[in-house]
Short mmCIF file of C-alpha atoms in Angstrom, two decimals:
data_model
loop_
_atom_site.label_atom_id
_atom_site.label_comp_id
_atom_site.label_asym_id
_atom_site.label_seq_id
_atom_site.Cartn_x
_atom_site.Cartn_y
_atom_site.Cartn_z
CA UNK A 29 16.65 11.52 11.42
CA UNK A 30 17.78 12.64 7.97
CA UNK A 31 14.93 12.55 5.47
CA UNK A 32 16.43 10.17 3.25
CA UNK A 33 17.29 7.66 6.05
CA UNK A 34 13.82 7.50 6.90
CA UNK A 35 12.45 7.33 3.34
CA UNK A 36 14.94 4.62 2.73
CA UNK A 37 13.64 2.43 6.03
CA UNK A 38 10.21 2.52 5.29
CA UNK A 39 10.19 2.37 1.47
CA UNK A 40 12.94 -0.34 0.53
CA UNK A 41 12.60 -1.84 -2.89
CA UNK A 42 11.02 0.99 -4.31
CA UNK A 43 11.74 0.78 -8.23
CA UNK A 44 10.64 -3.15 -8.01
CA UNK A 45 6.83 -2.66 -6.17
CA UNK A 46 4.11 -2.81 -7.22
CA UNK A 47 1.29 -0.07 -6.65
CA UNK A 48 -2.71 -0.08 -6.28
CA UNK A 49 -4.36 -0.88 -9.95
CA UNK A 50 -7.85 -0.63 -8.56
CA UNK A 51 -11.17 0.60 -10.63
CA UNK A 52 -10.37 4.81 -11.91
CA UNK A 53 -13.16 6.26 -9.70
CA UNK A 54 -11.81 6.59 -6.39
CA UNK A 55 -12.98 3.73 -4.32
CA UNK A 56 -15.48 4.82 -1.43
CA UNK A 57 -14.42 4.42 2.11
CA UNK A 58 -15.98 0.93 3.44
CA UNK A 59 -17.52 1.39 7.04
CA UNK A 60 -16.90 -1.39 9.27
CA UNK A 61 -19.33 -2.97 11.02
CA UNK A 62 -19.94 -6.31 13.95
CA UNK A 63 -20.25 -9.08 11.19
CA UNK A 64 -21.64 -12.19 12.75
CA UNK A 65 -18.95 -14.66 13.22
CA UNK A 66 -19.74 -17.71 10.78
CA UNK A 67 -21.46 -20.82 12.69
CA UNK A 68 -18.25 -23.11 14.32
CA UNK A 69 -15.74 -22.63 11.20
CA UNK A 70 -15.86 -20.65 7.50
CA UNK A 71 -12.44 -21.92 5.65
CA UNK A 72 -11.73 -19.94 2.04
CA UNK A 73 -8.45 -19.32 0.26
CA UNK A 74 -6.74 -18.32 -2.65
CA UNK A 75 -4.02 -19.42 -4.88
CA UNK A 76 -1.40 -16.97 -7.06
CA UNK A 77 0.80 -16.80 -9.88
CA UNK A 78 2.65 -13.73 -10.01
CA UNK A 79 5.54 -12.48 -12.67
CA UNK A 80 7.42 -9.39 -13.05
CA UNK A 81 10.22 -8.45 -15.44
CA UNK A 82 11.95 -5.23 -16.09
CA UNK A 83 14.70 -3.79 -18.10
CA UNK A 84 15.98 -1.53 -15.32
CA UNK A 85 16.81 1.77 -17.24
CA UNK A 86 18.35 0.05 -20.27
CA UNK A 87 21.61 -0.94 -18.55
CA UNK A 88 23.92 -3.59 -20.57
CA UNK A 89 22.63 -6.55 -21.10
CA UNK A 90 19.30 -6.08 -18.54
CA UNK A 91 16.56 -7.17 -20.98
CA UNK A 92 13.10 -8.00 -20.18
CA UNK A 93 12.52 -11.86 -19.81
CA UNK A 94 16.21 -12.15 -19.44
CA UNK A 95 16.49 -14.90 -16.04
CA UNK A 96 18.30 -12.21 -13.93
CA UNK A 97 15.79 -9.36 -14.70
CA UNK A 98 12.70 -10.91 -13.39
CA UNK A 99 11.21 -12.11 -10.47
CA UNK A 100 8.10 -14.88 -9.95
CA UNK A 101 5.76 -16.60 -7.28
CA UNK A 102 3.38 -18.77 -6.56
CA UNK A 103 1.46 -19.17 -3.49
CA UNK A 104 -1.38 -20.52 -1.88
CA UNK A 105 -3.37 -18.98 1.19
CA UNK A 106 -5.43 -20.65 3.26
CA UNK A 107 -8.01 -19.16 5.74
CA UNK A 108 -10.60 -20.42 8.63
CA UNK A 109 -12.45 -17.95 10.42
CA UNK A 110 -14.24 -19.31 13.86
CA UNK A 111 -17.15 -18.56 16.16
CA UNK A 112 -15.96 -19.75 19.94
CA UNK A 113 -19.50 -18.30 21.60
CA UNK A 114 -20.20 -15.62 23.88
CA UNK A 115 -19.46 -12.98 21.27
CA UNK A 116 -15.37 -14.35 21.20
CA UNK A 117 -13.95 -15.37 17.67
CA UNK A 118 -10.36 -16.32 16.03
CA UNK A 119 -8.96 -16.19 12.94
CA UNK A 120 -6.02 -17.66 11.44
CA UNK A 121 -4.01 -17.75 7.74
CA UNK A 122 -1.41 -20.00 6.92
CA UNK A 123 0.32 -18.69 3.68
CA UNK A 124 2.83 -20.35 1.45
CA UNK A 125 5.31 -19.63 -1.35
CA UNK A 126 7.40 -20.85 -3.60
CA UNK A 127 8.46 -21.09 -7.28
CA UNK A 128 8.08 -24.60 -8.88
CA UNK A 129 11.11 -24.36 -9.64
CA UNK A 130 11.29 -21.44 -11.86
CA UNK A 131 14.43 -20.14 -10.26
CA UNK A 132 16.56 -22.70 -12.00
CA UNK A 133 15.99 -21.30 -15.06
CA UNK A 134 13.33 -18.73 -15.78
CA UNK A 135 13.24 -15.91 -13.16
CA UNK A 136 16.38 -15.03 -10.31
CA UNK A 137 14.42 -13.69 -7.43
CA UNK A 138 10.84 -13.89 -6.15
CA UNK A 139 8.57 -11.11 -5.17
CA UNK A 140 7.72 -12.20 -1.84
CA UNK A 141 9.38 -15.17 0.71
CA UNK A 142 7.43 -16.71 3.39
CA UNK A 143 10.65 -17.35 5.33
CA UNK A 144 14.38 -17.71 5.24
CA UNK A 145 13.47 -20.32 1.87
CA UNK A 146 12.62 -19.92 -1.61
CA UNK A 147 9.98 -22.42 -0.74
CA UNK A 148 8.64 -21.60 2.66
CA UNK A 149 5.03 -20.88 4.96
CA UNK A 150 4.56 -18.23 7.18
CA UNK A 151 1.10 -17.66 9.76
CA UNK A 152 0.40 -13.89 8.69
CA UNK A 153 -3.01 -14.16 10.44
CA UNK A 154 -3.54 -15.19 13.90
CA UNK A 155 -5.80 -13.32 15.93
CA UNK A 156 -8.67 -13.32 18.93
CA UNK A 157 -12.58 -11.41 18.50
CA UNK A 158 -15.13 -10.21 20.35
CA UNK A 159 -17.92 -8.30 19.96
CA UNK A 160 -20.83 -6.51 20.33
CA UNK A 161 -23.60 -5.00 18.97
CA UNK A 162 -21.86 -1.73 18.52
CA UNK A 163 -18.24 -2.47 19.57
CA UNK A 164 -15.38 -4.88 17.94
CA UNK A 165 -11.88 -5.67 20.02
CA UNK A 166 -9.46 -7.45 17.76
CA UNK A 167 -5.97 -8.52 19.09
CA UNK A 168 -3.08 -10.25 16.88
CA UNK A 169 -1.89 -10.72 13.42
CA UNK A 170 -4.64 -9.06 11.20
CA UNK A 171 -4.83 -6.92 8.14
CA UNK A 172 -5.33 -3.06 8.71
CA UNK A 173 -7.74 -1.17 5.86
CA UNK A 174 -6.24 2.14 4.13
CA UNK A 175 -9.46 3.84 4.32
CA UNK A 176 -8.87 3.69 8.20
CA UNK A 177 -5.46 3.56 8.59
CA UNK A 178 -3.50 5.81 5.79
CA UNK A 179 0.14 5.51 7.46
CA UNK A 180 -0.05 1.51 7.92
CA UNK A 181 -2.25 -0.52 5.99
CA UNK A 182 -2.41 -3.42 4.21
CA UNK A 183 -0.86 -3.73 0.45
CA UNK A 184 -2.45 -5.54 -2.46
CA UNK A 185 -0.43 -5.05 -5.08
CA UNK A 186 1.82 -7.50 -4.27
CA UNK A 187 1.12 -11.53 -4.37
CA UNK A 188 0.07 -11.61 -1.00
CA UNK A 189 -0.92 -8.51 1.44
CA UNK A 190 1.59 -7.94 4.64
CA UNK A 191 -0.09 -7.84 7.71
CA UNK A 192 0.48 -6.06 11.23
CA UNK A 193 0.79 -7.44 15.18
CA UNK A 194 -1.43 -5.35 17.56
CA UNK A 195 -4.82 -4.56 18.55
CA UNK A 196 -7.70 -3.15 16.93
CA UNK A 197 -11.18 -1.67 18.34
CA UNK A 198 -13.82 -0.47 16.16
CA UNK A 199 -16.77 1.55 17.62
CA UNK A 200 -20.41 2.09 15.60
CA UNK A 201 -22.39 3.56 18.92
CA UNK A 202 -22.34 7.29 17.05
CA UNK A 203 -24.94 7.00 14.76
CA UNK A 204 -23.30 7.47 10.88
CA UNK A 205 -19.69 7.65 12.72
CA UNK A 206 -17.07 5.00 12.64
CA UNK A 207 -14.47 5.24 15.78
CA UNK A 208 -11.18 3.37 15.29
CA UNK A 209 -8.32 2.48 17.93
CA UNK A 210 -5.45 0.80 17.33
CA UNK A 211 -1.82 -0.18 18.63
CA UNK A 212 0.60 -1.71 16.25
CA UNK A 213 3.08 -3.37 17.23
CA UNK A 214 4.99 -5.34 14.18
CA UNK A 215 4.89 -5.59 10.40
CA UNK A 216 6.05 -7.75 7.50
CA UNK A 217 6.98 -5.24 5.74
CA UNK A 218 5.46 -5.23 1.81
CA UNK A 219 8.79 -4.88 -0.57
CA UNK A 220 10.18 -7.22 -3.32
CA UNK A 221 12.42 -10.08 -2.61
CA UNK A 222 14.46 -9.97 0.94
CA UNK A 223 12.47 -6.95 1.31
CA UNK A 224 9.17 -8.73 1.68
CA UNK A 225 9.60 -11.75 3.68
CA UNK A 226 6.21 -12.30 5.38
CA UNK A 227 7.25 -14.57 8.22
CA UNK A 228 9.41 -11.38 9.19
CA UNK A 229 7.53 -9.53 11.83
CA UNK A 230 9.71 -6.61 12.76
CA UNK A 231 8.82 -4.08 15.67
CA UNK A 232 7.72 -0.65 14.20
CA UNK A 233 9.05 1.17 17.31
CA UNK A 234 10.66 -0.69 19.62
CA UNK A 235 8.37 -2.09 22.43
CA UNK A 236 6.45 0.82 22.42
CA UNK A 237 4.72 0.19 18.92
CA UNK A 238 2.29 3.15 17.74
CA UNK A 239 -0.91 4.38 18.80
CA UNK A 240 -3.63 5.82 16.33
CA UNK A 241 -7.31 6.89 16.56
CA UNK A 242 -9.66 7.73 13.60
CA UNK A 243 -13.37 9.06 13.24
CA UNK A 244 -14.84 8.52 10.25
CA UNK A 245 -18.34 10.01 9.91
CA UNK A 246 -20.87 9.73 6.84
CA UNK A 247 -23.67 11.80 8.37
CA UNK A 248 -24.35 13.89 5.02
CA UNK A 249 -25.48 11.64 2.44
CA UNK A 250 -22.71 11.32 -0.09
CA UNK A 251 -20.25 12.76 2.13
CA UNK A 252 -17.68 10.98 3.56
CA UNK A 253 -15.30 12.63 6.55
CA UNK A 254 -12.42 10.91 7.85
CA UNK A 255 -9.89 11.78 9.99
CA UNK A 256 -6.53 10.20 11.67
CA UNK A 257 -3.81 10.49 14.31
CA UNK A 258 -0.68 8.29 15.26
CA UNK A 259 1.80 8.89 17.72
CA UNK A 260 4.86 7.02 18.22
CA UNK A 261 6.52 7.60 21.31
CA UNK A 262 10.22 8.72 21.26
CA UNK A 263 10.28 6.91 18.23
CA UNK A 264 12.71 9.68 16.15
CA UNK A 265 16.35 9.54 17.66
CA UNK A 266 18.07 7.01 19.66
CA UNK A 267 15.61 5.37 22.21
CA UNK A 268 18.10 6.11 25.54
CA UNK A 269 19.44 9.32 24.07
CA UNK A 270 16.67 11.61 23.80
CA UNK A 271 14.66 10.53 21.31
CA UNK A 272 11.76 12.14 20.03
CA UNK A 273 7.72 11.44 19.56
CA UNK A 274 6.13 10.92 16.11
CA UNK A 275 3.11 12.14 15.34
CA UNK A 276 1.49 11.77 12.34
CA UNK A 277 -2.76 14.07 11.75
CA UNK A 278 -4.11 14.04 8.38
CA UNK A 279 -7.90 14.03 7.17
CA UNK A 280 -9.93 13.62 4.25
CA UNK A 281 -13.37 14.40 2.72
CA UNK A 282 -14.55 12.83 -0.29
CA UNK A 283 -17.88 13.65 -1.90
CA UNK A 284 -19.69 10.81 -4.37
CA UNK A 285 -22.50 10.22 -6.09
CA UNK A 286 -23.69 7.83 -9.13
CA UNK A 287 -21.44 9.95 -11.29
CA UNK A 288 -19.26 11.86 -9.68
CA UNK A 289 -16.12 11.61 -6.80
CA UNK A 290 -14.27 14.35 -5.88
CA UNK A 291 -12.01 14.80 -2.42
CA UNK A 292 -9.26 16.39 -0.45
CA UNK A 293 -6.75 15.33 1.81
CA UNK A 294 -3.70 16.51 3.92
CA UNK A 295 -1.89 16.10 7.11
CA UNK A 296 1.68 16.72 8.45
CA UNK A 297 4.11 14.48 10.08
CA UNK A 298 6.10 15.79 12.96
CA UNK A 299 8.78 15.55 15.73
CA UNK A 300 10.43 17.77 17.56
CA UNK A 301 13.43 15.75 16.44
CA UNK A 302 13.14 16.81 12.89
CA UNK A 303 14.49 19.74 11.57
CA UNK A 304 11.59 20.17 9.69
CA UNK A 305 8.11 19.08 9.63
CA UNK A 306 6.44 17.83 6.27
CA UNK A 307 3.53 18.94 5.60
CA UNK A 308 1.34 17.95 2.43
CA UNK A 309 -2.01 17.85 0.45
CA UNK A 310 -3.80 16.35 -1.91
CA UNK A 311 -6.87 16.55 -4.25
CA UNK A 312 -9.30 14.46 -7.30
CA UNK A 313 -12.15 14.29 -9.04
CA UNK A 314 -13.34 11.38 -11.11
CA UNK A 315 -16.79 10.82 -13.06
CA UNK A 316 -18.43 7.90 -14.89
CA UNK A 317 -20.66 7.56 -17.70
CA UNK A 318 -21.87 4.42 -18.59
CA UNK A 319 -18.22 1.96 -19.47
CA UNK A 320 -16.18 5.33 -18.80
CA UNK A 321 -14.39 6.80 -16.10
CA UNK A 322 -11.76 9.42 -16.06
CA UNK A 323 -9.85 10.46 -12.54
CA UNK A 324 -7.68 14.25 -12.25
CA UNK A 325 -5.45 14.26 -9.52
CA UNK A 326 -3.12 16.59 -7.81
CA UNK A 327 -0.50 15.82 -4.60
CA UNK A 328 2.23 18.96 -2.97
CA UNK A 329 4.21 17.39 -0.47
CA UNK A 330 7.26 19.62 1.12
CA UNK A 331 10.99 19.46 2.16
CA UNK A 332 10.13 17.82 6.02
CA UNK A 333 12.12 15.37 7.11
CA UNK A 334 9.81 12.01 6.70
CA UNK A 335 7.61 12.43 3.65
CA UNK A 336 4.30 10.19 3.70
CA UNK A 337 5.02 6.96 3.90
CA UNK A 338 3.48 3.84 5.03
CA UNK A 339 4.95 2.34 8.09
CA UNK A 340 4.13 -1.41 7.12
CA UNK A 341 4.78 -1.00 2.87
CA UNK A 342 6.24 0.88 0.20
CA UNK A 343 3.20 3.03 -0.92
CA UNK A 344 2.17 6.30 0.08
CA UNK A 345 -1.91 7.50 0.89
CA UNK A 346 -1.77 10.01 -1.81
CA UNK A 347 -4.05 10.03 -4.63
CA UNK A 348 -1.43 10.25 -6.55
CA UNK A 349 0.16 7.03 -5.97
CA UNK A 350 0.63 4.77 -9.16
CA UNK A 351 1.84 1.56 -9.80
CA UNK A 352 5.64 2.68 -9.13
CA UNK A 353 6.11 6.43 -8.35
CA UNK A 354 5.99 6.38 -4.63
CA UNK A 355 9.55 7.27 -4.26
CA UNK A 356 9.23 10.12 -6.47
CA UNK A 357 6.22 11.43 -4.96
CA UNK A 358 6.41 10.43 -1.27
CA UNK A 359 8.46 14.10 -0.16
CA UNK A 360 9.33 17.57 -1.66
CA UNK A 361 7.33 16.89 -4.85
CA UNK A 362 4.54 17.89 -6.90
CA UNK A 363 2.52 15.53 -8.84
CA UNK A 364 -0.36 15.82 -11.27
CA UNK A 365 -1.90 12.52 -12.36
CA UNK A 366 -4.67 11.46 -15.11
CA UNK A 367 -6.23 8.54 -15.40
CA UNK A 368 -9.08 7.19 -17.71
CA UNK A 369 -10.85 3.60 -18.17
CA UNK A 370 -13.05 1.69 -20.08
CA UNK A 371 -14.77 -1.61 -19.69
CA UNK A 372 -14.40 -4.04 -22.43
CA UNK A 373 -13.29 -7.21 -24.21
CA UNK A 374 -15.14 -8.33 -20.50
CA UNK A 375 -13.35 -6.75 -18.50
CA UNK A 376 -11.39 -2.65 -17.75
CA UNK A 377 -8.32 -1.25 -19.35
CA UNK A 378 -7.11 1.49 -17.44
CA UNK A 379 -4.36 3.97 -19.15
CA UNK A 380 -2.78 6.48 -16.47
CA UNK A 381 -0.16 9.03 -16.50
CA UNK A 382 1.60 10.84 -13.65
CA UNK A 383 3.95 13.69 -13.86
CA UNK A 384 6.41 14.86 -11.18
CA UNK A 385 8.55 17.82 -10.09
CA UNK A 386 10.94 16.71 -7.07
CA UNK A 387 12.59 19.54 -5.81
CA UNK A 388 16.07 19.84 -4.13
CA UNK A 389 17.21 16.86 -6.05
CA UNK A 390 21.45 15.85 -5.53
CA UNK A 391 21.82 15.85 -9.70
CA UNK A 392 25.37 14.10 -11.71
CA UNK A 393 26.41 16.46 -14.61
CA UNK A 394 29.67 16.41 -16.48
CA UNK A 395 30.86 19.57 -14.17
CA UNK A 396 30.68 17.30 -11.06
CA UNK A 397 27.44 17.19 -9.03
CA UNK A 398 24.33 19.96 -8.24
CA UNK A 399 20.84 20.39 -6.31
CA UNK A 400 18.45 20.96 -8.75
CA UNK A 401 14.99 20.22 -10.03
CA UNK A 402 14.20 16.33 -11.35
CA UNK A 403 11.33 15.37 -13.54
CA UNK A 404 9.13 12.10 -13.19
CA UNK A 405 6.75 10.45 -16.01
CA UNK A 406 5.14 7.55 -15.77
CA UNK A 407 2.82 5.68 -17.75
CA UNK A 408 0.77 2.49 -17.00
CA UNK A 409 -1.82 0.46 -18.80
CA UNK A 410 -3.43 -2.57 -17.37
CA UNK A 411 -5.95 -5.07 -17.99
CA UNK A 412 -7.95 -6.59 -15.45
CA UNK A 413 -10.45 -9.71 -15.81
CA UNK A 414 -12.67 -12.20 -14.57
CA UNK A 415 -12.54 -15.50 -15.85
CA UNK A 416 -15.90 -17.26 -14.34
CA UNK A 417 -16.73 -16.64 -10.53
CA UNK A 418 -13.36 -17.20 -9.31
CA UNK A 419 -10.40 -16.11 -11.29
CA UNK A 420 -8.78 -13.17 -11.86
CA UNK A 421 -6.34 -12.16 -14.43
CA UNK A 422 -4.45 -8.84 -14.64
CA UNK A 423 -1.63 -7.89 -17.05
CA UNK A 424 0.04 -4.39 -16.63
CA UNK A 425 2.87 -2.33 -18.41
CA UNK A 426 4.80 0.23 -16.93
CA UNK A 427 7.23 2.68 -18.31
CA UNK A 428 9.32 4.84 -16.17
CA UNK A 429 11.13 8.25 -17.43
CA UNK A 430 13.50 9.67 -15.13
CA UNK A 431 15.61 13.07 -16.03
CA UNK A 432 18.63 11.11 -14.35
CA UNK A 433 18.75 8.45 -16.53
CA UNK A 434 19.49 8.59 -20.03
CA UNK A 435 16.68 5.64 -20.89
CA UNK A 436 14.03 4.40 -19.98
CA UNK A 437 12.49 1.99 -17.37
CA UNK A 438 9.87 -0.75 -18.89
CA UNK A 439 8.04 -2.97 -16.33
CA UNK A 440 5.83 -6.13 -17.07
CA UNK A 441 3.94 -7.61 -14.72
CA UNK A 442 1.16 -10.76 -14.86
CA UNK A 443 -0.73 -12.04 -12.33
CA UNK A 444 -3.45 -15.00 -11.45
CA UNK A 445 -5.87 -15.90 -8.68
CA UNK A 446 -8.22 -18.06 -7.57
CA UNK A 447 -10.62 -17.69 -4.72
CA UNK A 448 -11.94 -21.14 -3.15
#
């Protein structure tokens, strides 16, 4: 499979997404453990307003806030979480979206669809429990956590978070040691517009779906050790024609303390089917004093065929990753990224900037075309609040600077929720 062909599958919509605007410092790896189901029934939810508008390299007559340049939602999500006895459990979310009506007149596309509708509800949670002390089988449509799963995981940065179809078994009988299994199936896949419809389960590979394990061990106080591997069975090529297995090993250790994070990562994704192999790595450290934080981070990915990716999204697992540079970053790239915060005005602004060398880059110049270096700068500042125990505001600028284009891309974006 040709590198860009692949890139393009499992990263559509790539200048429109949205990318993780959590807290500078790094967050730590959560370890999961058997939570007591909730006695009978535990309902929750949340409800969204999302808007995005960009200017799309200063092309005639795209303007931000112009109708046809931006995109809006809202949505409400609905949970209920039950304990059937005997250690068994279900879960199920019903989400819905729509626009109010702002499509007649104040935005042309949406950032998500729950179905084949502008106004629509999809069930992107349905799924069976049971557990142990020590041991947790989940089977159906669930959520899957980066920290455990850093080729298909579940986004945030859009309005809602796409989920996966499969299994999931989690393992605490090694003391300090997390062990993870999982088959996956299907995913909504987390784009913008048609490319994010989340009542669209599509099969990852074919019947066969993809098989990972992780370990994740915390044994040395502070230290946090994590590694993963997925294979997807003749999943590269044509399924009756001699395709190819996937597999996918990378790892990570991150050291924290009150003021300090600092970690490295790196993997490689291979087939005998490619005609390379990509190989890449990663590294950070961030520090806090007091309302400060600051975050230095570094990513080298190479010419292989795939990139990183992330089978169920549009993001990559590198540190990295901003709010819209994955398809700059994601293969035969380096990227240096700074990032710095402060809490105030109650609550963070966070200022970040990423630069990027992509390598072997297809380049129009007035003597026709040539391969060549490209340079990538980005800038975002955001502003994230709470508004009393349940609301959350955020309000983020972007501003994209490609060598191929002779302006500028500027990026809005607003968001609301509240959790009941």
């Amino acid at each position: 499979m040709k590198k860009g062909l692949l890139l393009s599958v499992v990263a559509s919509s790539i200048l429109m997404a949205g990318g993780n605007i959590a807290p500078v410092v790094a967050e730590l790896v959560p370890v999961p453990v058997v939570v007591e189901a909730p006695s009978m029934w535990d309902f929750s939810g949340q409800a969204v307003a999302y808007y995005q508008t960009v200017d799309s390299f200063g092309e005639t007559n795209f303007n931000l806030f112009n109708q046809e340049q931006s995109l809006a939602n809202v949505g409400i999500q609905l949970n209920a979480i039950g304990n059937l006895g005997k250690g068994f459990g279900a879960g199920f979310q019903l989400t819905g979206l729509g626009t109010l009506g702002l499509q007649s007149n104040v935005v042309s596309k949406t950032m998500q669809m729950a179905g084949n509708n502008i106004n629509d509800a999809a069930i992107t949670k349905a799924y069976l429990t049971w557990g142990t002390e020590n041991t947790t089988l989940k089977f159906g449509r669930q959520e899957l956590p980066k920290s455990l799963s850093p080729f298909a995981w579940s986004e945030g940065w859009n309005v809602f978070k796409n989920t996966y179809e499969g299994a999931l078994v989690v393992n605490t009988s090694v003391p300090d040691t997390v062990l993870v299994g999982a088959w996956v199936n299907k995913a909504n896949q987390n784009g913008v517009f048609l490319g994010s419809n989340l009542n669209d389960f599509n099969q990852i590979n074919g019947s066969d779906g993809v098989y990972m394990i992780t370990a994740q061990n915390k044994s040395v106080d502070g230290l946090t050790l994590t590694g993963s591997y997925y294979i997807g069975t003749k999943m590269i090529g044509e399924k009756d024609n001699g395709a190819e297995d996937l597999s996918i090993a990378w790892a990570s250790a991150e050291y924290s303390n009150d003021m300090l994070l600092a970690g490295v990562q790196g993997g490689s994704v291979m087939s005998k089917g490619f005609t390379k192999d990509t190989t890449a790595f990663g590294a950070k450290i961030a520090g806090n004093i007091k309302m400060f934080s600051a975050e230095v981070a570094y990513s080298s990915v190479d010419d292989g065929d795939a990139g990183v990716f992330n089978v169920g999204g549009v993001k990559t697992p590198l540190y990295t990753q901003m709010i819209l540079n994955q398809a700059f970053i994601a293969s035969d790239a380096d990227t240096v990224s700074v990032k710095g915060s402060v809490k105030a005005l109650g609550g963070k602004f966070i200022a970040q900037y990423g630069m990027t060398t992509q390598h072997n880059v297809v380049l129009e110049t007035e003597n026709g075309t040539i391969t060549a270096d490209q340079d990538y700068k980005e800038v975002d500042f955001i502003y994230k609040t709470k508004v009393g125990e349940n609301t959350t505001l955020l309000a983020a600028y972007v501003n994209q600077d490609v060598q191929a284009h002779n302006s500028t891309n500027n990026v809005l974006r607003f968001w609301a929720r509240y959790n009941f």
